[in-house]
PDB file of C-alpha atoms in Angstrom:
ATOM      1  CA  THR B  93      30.289-204.651-150.450  1.00  0.00           C
ATOM      2  CA  GLN B  94      33.360-205.681-152.347  1.00  0.00           C
ATOM      3  CA  LEU B  95      33.001-208.520-154.779  1.00  0.00           C
ATOM      4  CA  LEU B  96      35.560-210.644-156.526  1.00  0.00           C
ATOM      5  CA  GLU B  97      34.328-212.569-159.505  1.00  0.00           C
ATOM      6  CA  GLN B  98      36.241-215.606-160.626  1.00  0.00           C
ATOM      7  CA  SER B  99      35.904-217.227-164.004  1.00  0.00           C
ATOM      8  CA  PRO B 100      35.413-219.821-165.121  1.00  0.00           C
ATOM      9  CA  GLN B 101      33.717-221.637-162.279  1.00  0.00           C
ATOM     10  CA  PHE B 102      34.856-224.987-163.591  1.00  0.00           C
ATOM     11  CA  LEU B 103      37.582-226.036-165.990  1.00  0.00           C
ATOM     12  CA  SER B 104      38.319-229.515-167.253  1.00  0.00           C
ATOM     13  CA  ILE B 105      41.381-229.995-169.444  1.00  0.00           C
ATOM     14  CA  GLN B 106      43.775-232.704-170.586  1.00  0.00           C
ATOM     15  CA  GLU B 107      47.237-233.077-169.161  1.00  0.00           C
ATOM     16  CA  GLY B 108      49.687-230.856-171.031  1.00  0.00           C
ATOM     17  CA  GLU B 109      47.193-228.158-171.923  1.00  0.00           C
ATOM     18  CA  ASN B 110      47.359-224.599-170.646  1.00  0.00           C
ATOM     19  CA  LEU B 111      44.697-222.825-168.613  1.00  0.00           C
ATOM     20  CA  THR B 112      43.946-219.361-167.287  1.00  0.00           C
ATOM     21  CA  VAL B 113      41.771-218.376-164.353  1.00  0.00           C
ATOM     22  CA  TYR B 114      40.545-214.814-163.994  1.00  0.00           C
ATOM     23  CA  CYS B 115      39.668-212.777-160.950  1.00  0.00           C
ATOM     24  CA  ASN B 116      37.894-209.452-161.493  1.00  0.00           C
ATOM     25  CA  SER B 117      36.494-206.699-159.331  1.00  0.00           C
ATOM     26  CA  SER B 118      35.354-203.108-159.533  1.00  0.00           C
ATOM     27  CA  SER B 119      37.217-202.436-156.295  1.00  0.00           C
ATOM     28  CA  VAL B 120      40.885-201.696-155.789  1.00  0.00           C
ATOM     29  CA  PHE B 121      42.851-204.051-153.578  1.00  0.00           C
ATOM     30  CA  SER B 122      46.092-203.353-151.760  1.00  0.00           C
ATOM     31  CA  SER B 123      47.123-206.940-152.387  1.00  0.00           C
ATOM     32  CA  LEU B 124      45.719-210.091-153.868  1.00  0.00           C
ATOM     33  CA  GLN B 125      46.402-213.651-152.869  1.00  0.00           C
ATOM     34  CA  TRP B 126      45.922-216.903-154.728  1.00  0.00           C
ATOM     35  CA  TYR B 127      45.227-220.141-152.914  1.00  0.00           C
ATOM     36  CA  ARG B 128      44.770-223.746-153.944  1.00  0.00           C
ATOM     37  CA  GLN B 129      42.512-226.005-151.942  1.00  0.00           C
ATOM     38  CA  GLU B 130      42.131-229.764-152.166  1.00  0.00           C
ATOM     39  CA  PRO B 131      39.022-231.600-150.934  1.00  0.00           C
ATOM     40  CA  GLY B 132      38.856-231.849-147.161  1.00  0.00           C
ATOM     41  CA  GLU B 133      41.815-229.557-146.627  1.00  0.00           C
ATOM     42  CA  GLY B 134      42.408-225.885-145.957  1.00  0.00           C
ATOM     43  CA  PRO B 135      43.533-223.437-148.649  1.00  0.00           C
ATOM     44  CA  VAL B 136      47.270-223.243-149.265  1.00  0.00           C
ATOM     45  CA  LEU B 137      48.753-219.872-150.134  1.00  0.00           C
ATOM     46  CA  LEU B 138      50.393-219.895-153.568  1.00  0.00           C
ATOM     47  CA  VAL B 139      51.362-216.274-154.044  1.00  0.00           C
ATOM     48  CA  THR B 140      50.691-212.708-152.993  1.00  0.00           C
ATOM     49  CA  VAL B 141      50.804-209.869-155.512  1.00  0.00           C
ATOM     50  CA  VAL B 142      51.029-206.332-154.272  1.00  0.00           C
ATOM     51  CA  THR B 143      52.117-203.961-157.037  1.00  0.00           C
ATOM     52  CA  GLY B 144      49.941-203.038-160.010  1.00  0.00           C
ATOM     53  CA  GLY B 145      51.240-204.785-163.120  1.00  0.00           C
ATOM     54  CA  GLU B 146      53.254-207.248-161.071  1.00  0.00           C
ATOM     55  CA  VAL B 147      53.958-210.662-162.536  1.00  0.00           C
ATOM     56  CA  LYS B 148      55.110-213.559-160.394  1.00  0.00           C
ATOM     57  CA  LYS B 149      56.105-217.012-161.527  1.00  0.00           C
ATOM     58  CA  LEU B 150      55.991-220.172-159.487  1.00  0.00           C
ATOM     59  CA  LYS B 151      57.304-223.010-161.663  1.00  0.00           C
ATOM     60  CA  ARG B 152      54.534-223.539-164.257  1.00  0.00           C
ATOM     61  CA  LEU B 153      52.202-221.012-162.622  1.00  0.00           C
ATOM     62  CA  THR B 154      52.226-217.353-163.642  1.00  0.00           C
ATOM     63  CA  PHE B 155      50.300-214.784-161.632  1.00  0.00           C
ATOM     64  CA  GLN B 156      49.558-211.266-162.789  1.00  0.00           C
ATOM     65  CA  PHE B 157      48.083-208.315-160.932  1.00  0.00           C
ATOM     66  CA  GLY B 158      46.292-205.751-163.073  1.00  0.00           C
ATOM     67  CA  ASP B 159      47.735-202.268-163.439  1.00  0.00           C
ATOM     68  CA  ALA B 160      44.779-200.788-161.550  1.00  0.00           C
ATOM     69  CA  ARG B 161      44.943-203.519-158.879  1.00  0.00           C
ATOM     70  CA  LYS B 162      41.348-204.531-159.588  1.00  0.00           C
ATOM     71  CA  ASP B 163      41.974-207.811-161.360  1.00  0.00           C
ATOM     72  CA  SER B 164      44.347-210.723-161.484  1.00  0.00           C
ATOM     73  CA  SER B 165      44.975-213.857-163.469  1.00  0.00           C
ATOM     74  CA  LEU B 166      46.541-217.230-162.900  1.00  0.00           C
ATOM     75  CA  HIS B 167      47.997-219.064-165.882  1.00  0.00           C
ATOM     76  CA  ILE B 168      49.150-222.658-165.703  1.00  0.00           C
ATOM     77  CA  THR B 169      51.390-223.983-168.448  1.00  0.00           C
ATOM     78  CA  ALA B 170      51.409-227.674-169.347  1.00  0.00           C
ATOM     79  CA  ALA B 171      48.960-228.612-166.624  1.00  0.00           C
ATOM     80  CA  GLN B 172      49.461-231.850-164.737  1.00  0.00           C
ATOM     81  CA  PRO B 173      46.960-233.988-162.797  1.00  0.00           C
ATOM     82  CA  GLY B 174      48.587-232.710-159.607  1.00  0.00           C
ATOM     83  CA  ASP B 175      47.310-229.230-160.471  1.00  0.00           C
ATOM     84  CA  THR B 176      43.747-230.425-159.909  1.00  0.00           C
ATOM     85  CA  GLY B 177      42.012-228.480-157.162  1.00  0.00           C
ATOM     86  CA  LEU B 178      39.965-225.456-156.212  1.00  0.00           C
ATOM     87  CA  TYR B 179      41.761-222.206-156.977  1.00  0.00           C
ATOM     88  CA  LEU B 180      40.707-219.206-154.927  1.00  0.00           C
ATOM     89  CA  CYS B 181      41.660-215.589-155.316  1.00  0.00           C
ATOM     90  CA  ALA B 182      41.302-213.272-152.347  1.00  0.00           C
ATOM     91  CA  GLY B 183      41.735-209.522-152.244  1.00  0.00           C
ATOM     92  CA  LEU B 184      42.755-207.405-149.301  1.00  0.00           C
ATOM     93  CA  SER B 185      41.715-203.795-148.839  1.00  0.00           C
ATOM     94  CA  LYS B 186      41.752-201.288-146.035  1.00  0.00           C
ATOM     95  CA  ALA B 187      38.190-200.324-146.925  1.00  0.00           C
ATOM     96  CA  ALA B 188      37.145-203.840-145.930  1.00  0.00           C
ATOM     97  CA  GLY B 189      39.013-203.643-142.648  1.00  0.00           C
ATOM     98  CA  ASN B 190      42.007-205.544-143.988  1.00  0.00           C
ATOM     99  CA  LYS B 191      39.886-208.659-144.284  1.00  0.00           C
ATOM    100  CA  LEU B 192      40.185-210.964-147.260  1.00  0.00           C
ATOM    101  CA  THR B 193      37.409-210.916-149.819  1.00  0.00           C
ATOM    102  CA  PHE B 194      37.280-214.278-151.552  1.00  0.00           C
ATOM    103  CA  GLY B 195      36.273-215.011-155.097  1.00  0.00           C
ATOM    104  CA  GLY B 196      33.831-217.816-155.778  1.00  0.00           C
ATOM    105  CA  GLY B 197      36.598-220.223-156.733  1.00  0.00           C
ATOM    106  CA  THR B 198      37.518-222.104-159.888  1.00  0.00           C
ATOM    107  CA  ARG B 199      37.433-225.844-159.821  1.00  0.00           C
ATOM    108  CA  VAL B 200      40.180-227.227-162.067  1.00  0.00           C
ATOM    109  CA  LEU B 201      40.300-230.830-163.204  1.00  0.00           C
ATOM    110  CA  VAL B 202      43.334-232.008-165.147  1.00  0.00           C
ATOM    111  CA  LYS B 203      42.779-235.378-166.745  1.00  0.00           C
ATOM    112  CA  PRO B 204      45.731-237.698-167.381  1.00  0.00           C
TER     113      PRO B 204
ATOM    114  CA  GLY H  47      57.081-221.837-141.370  1.00  0.00           C
ATOM    115  CA  ALA H  48      53.615-220.293-140.871  1.00  0.00           C
ATOM    116  CA  VAL H  49      51.829-223.514-139.962  1.00  0.00           C
ATOM    117  CA  VAL H  50      48.305-223.450-138.587  1.00  0.00           C
ATOM    118  CA  SER H  51      46.696-226.495-137.024  1.00  0.00           C
ATOM    119  CA  GLN H  52      43.095-227.286-136.191  1.00  0.00           C
ATOM    120  CA  HIS H  53      41.672-229.824-133.817  1.00  0.00           C
ATOM    121  CA  PRO H  54      39.693-231.932-134.254  1.00  0.00           C
ATOM    122  CA  SER H  55      39.844-232.587-137.985  1.00  0.00           C
ATOM    123  CA  ARG H  56      36.470-234.319-137.901  1.00  0.00           C
ATOM    124  CA  VAL H  57      33.740-234.355-135.303  1.00  0.00           C
ATOM    125  CA  ILE H  58      30.281-235.862-135.152  1.00  0.00           C
ATOM    126  CA  CYS H  59      27.939-234.656-132.460  1.00  0.00           C
ATOM    127  CA  LYS H  60      24.305-235.000-131.548  1.00  0.00           C
ATOM    128  CA  SER H  61      21.832-232.206-132.052  1.00  0.00           C
ATOM    129  CA  GLY H  62      21.673-229.909-129.041  1.00  0.00           C
ATOM    130  CA  THR H  63      25.222-230.472-127.864  1.00  0.00           C
ATOM    131  CA  SER H  64      28.149-228.049-128.106  1.00  0.00           C
ATOM    132  CA  VAL H  65      31.381-228.561-129.970  1.00  0.00           C
ATOM    133  CA  LYS H  66      34.691-226.747-129.534  1.00  0.00           C
ATOM    134  CA  ILE H  67      37.185-226.374-132.365  1.00  0.00           C
ATOM    135  CA  GLU H  68      40.746-225.227-131.686  1.00  0.00           C
ATOM    136  CA  CYS H  69      42.969-223.244-134.020  1.00  0.00           C
ATOM    137  CA  ARG H  70      46.668-222.906-133.266  1.00  0.00           C
ATOM    138  CA  SER H  71      49.497-221.076-134.964  1.00  0.00           C
ATOM    139  CA  LEU H  72      52.422-223.458-134.436  1.00  0.00           C
ATOM    140  CA  ASP H  73      55.493-221.448-135.295  1.00  0.00           C
ATOM    141  CA  PHE H  74      54.404-217.835-135.188  1.00  0.00           C
ATOM    142  CA  GLN H  75      52.324-215.459-133.136  1.00  0.00           C
ATOM    143  CA  ALA H  76      48.998-214.277-134.476  1.00  0.00           C
ATOM    144  CA  THR H  77      47.245-211.242-133.074  1.00  0.00           C
ATOM    145  CA  THR H  78      44.402-211.843-135.497  1.00  0.00           C
ATOM    146  CA  MET H  79      42.711-215.083-136.439  1.00  0.00           C
ATOM    147  CA  PHE H  80      39.737-215.598-138.698  1.00  0.00           C
ATOM    148  CA  TRP H  81      37.016-218.219-138.767  1.00  0.00           C
ATOM    149  CA  TYR H  82      35.417-219.284-142.031  1.00  0.00           C
ATOM    150  CA  ARG H  83      32.694-221.649-143.025  1.00  0.00           C
ATOM    151  CA  GLN H  84      32.665-223.476-146.322  1.00  0.00           C
ATOM    152  CA  PHE H  85      29.759-225.313-147.898  1.00  0.00           C
ATOM    153  CA  PRO H  86      30.339-228.057-150.476  1.00  0.00           C
ATOM    154  CA  LYS H  87      31.729-226.795-153.759  1.00  0.00           C
ATOM    155  CA  GLN H  88      31.595-223.198-152.565  1.00  0.00           C
ATOM    156  CA  SER H  89      34.107-220.594-151.553  1.00  0.00           C
ATOM    157  CA  LEU H  90      34.957-219.541-148.012  1.00  0.00           C
ATOM    158  CA  MET H  91      32.549-217.397-146.043  1.00  0.00           C
ATOM    159  CA  LEU H  92      34.027-215.279-143.267  1.00  0.00           C
ATOM    160  CA  MET H  93      32.207-215.761-139.981  1.00  0.00           C
ATOM    161  CA  ALA H  94      34.230-213.665-137.569  1.00  0.00           C
ATOM    162  CA  THR H  95      37.517-211.969-136.846  1.00  0.00           C
ATOM    163  CA  SER H  96      39.202-212.937-133.612  1.00  0.00           C
ATOM    164  CA  ASN H  97      41.636-210.551-131.948  1.00  0.00           C
ATOM    165  CA  GLU H  98      43.832-211.644-129.069  1.00  0.00           C
ATOM    166  CA  GLY H  99      42.601-210.268-125.773  1.00  0.00           C
ATOM    167  CA  SER H 100      39.434-208.676-127.113  1.00  0.00           C
ATOM    168  CA  LYS H 101      35.975-209.625-128.296  1.00  0.00           C
ATOM    169  CA  ALA H 102      35.533-211.145-131.703  1.00  0.00           C
ATOM    170  CA  THR H 103      33.946-209.188-134.520  1.00  0.00           C
ATOM    171  CA  TYR H 104      31.189-211.101-136.248  1.00  0.00           C
ATOM    172  CA  GLU H 105      30.079-210.744-139.847  1.00  0.00           C
ATOM    173  CA  GLN H 106      26.523-209.790-140.609  1.00  0.00           C
ATOM    174  CA  GLY H 107      24.143-212.685-140.171  1.00  0.00           C
ATOM    175  CA  VAL H 108      26.432-214.735-137.913  1.00  0.00           C
ATOM    176  CA  GLU H 109      24.966-215.322-134.453  1.00  0.00           C
ATOM    177  CA  LYS H 110      27.585-214.471-131.847  1.00  0.00           C
ATOM    178  CA  ASP H 111      25.742-216.386-129.126  1.00  0.00           C
ATOM    179  CA  LYS H 112      25.733-219.512-131.240  1.00  0.00           C
ATOM    180  CA  PHE H 113      29.315-219.327-132.457  1.00  0.00           C
ATOM    181  CA  LEU H 114      31.417-218.412-129.432  1.00  0.00           C
ATOM    182  CA  ILE H 115      34.955-217.330-130.188  1.00  0.00           C
ATOM    183  CA  ASN H 116      37.774-216.984-127.700  1.00  0.00           C
ATOM    184  CA  HIS H 117      41.279-215.797-128.548  1.00  0.00           C
ATOM    185  CA  ALA H 118      43.065-216.195-125.250  1.00  0.00           C
ATOM    186  CA  SER H 119      46.638-216.182-126.479  1.00  0.00           C
ATOM    187  CA  LEU H 120      48.722-215.214-129.480  1.00  0.00           C
ATOM    188  CA  THR H 121      48.728-218.806-130.688  1.00  0.00           C
ATOM    189  CA  LEU H 122      45.250-220.114-129.882  1.00  0.00           C
ATOM    190  CA  SER H 123      41.714-219.273-130.896  1.00  0.00           C
ATOM    191  CA  THR H 124      38.690-221.454-130.254  1.00  0.00           C
ATOM    192  CA  LEU H 125      35.284-221.636-131.906  1.00  0.00           C
ATOM    193  CA  THR H 126      32.466-223.220-129.937  1.00  0.00           C
ATOM    194  CA  VAL H 127      29.295-224.135-131.781  1.00  0.00           C
ATOM    195  CA  THR H 128      26.635-224.088-129.107  1.00  0.00           C
ATOM    196  CA  SER H 129      23.429-226.125-129.223  1.00  0.00           C
ATOM    197  CA  ALA H 130      24.417-227.501-132.591  1.00  0.00           C
ATOM    198  CA  HIS H 131      21.789-228.427-135.149  1.00  0.00           C
ATOM    199  CA  PRO H 132      22.068-230.355-138.415  1.00  0.00           C
ATOM    200  CA  GLU H 133      22.141-227.106-140.397  1.00  0.00           C
ATOM    201  CA  ASP H 134      25.400-226.244-138.585  1.00  0.00           C
ATOM    202  CA  SER H 135      27.067-229.177-140.310  1.00  0.00           C
ATOM    203  CA  SER H 136      29.825-227.734-142.424  1.00  0.00           C
ATOM    204  CA  PHE H 137      33.562-227.399-142.985  1.00  0.00           C
ATOM    205  CA  TYR H 138      35.009-224.832-140.597  1.00  0.00           C
ATOM    206  CA  ILE H 139      38.398-223.322-141.398  1.00  0.00           C
ATOM    207  CA  CYS H 140      40.501-220.925-139.382  1.00  0.00           C
ATOM    208  CA  SER H 141      43.336-218.722-140.526  1.00  0.00           C
ATOM    209  CA  ALA H 142      45.986-216.702-138.753  1.00  0.00           C
ATOM    210  CA  ARG H 143      47.709-213.473-139.633  1.00  0.00           C
ATOM    211  CA  LEU H 144      51.281-212.836-138.561  1.00  0.00           C
ATOM    212  CA  ALA H 145      51.590-210.491-135.603  1.00  0.00           C
ATOM    213  CA  GLY H 146      53.065-207.213-136.742  1.00  0.00           C
ATOM    214  CA  GLY H 147      51.767-208.175-140.181  1.00  0.00           C
ATOM    215  CA  THR H 148      53.548-207.989-143.474  1.00  0.00           C
ATOM    216  CA  PRO H 149      52.418-205.164-145.756  1.00  0.00           C
ATOM    217  CA  SER H 150      50.305-207.669-147.607  1.00  0.00           C
ATOM    218  CA  TYR H 151      48.696-209.069-144.425  1.00  0.00           C
ATOM    219  CA  GLU H 152      49.115-212.656-145.508  1.00  0.00           C
ATOM    220  CA  GLN H 153      46.911-215.238-143.882  1.00  0.00           C
ATOM    221  CA  TYR H 154      47.737-218.884-143.343  1.00  0.00           C
ATOM    222  CA  PHE H 155      44.952-221.399-143.157  1.00  0.00           C
ATOM    223  CA  GLY H 156      44.388-224.416-140.986  1.00  0.00           C
ATOM    224  CA  PRO H 157      43.428-227.786-142.483  1.00  0.00           C
ATOM    225  CA  GLY H 158      39.785-227.376-141.533  1.00  0.00           C
ATOM    226  CA  THR H 159      37.336-229.209-139.284  1.00  0.00           C
ATOM    227  CA  ARG H 160      34.461-231.214-140.690  1.00  0.00           C
ATOM    228  CA  LEU H 161      31.486-230.930-138.337  1.00  0.00           C
ATOM    229  CA  THR H 162      28.546-233.280-138.721  1.00  0.00           C
ATOM    230  CA  VAL H 163      25.537-232.803-136.473  1.00  0.00           C
ATOM    231  CA  THR H 164      23.159-235.757-136.330  1.00  0.00           C
TER     232      THR H 164
END
């Protein structure tokens, strides 16, 4: 069974502060996806990282895939209340039948 | 692009009745769709993988006779919760994978269906 551990589970910060969410596993993934989900809605794909060591930026969000493709991080700079939500990482591997393995999620609250 | 819709968005049904939830890929074809269940403040739990024109593959612990899945076309999959009970109340989310798939097998999620069984 492949597991993806996300940390922290919950993060509450003030507007303007930075935050980092981590996603770790002992398994290797062919790709890793980050989603953001708001209450009562489905997850929205933010980014997909494929290559070990890859860094992708999406405005104030920076995503990194570990060199060994076992871990990833999401860093938000100068967080805004609109960044509030549940952040989910999900890894894809052939060993798991090309099905996504989801992390437990990180609930982020950005206070104005 | 890559929009997935679900219908209904909310449904309330009485215990013992069946409920059908539809998942459609609006602007792309999906050979594979997935059904997830999400409990409050938790992550997504995969229930089954739905492949167009073939039987669904269920995850361990998911009753295939209770959660009937049909994937009749490249743009539509349905989940029917049969003989629903209060413990089936949950948020059900589908996702669709592009036919022919990108190397990263990206999935696009529907907005979810809130099922409440009374």
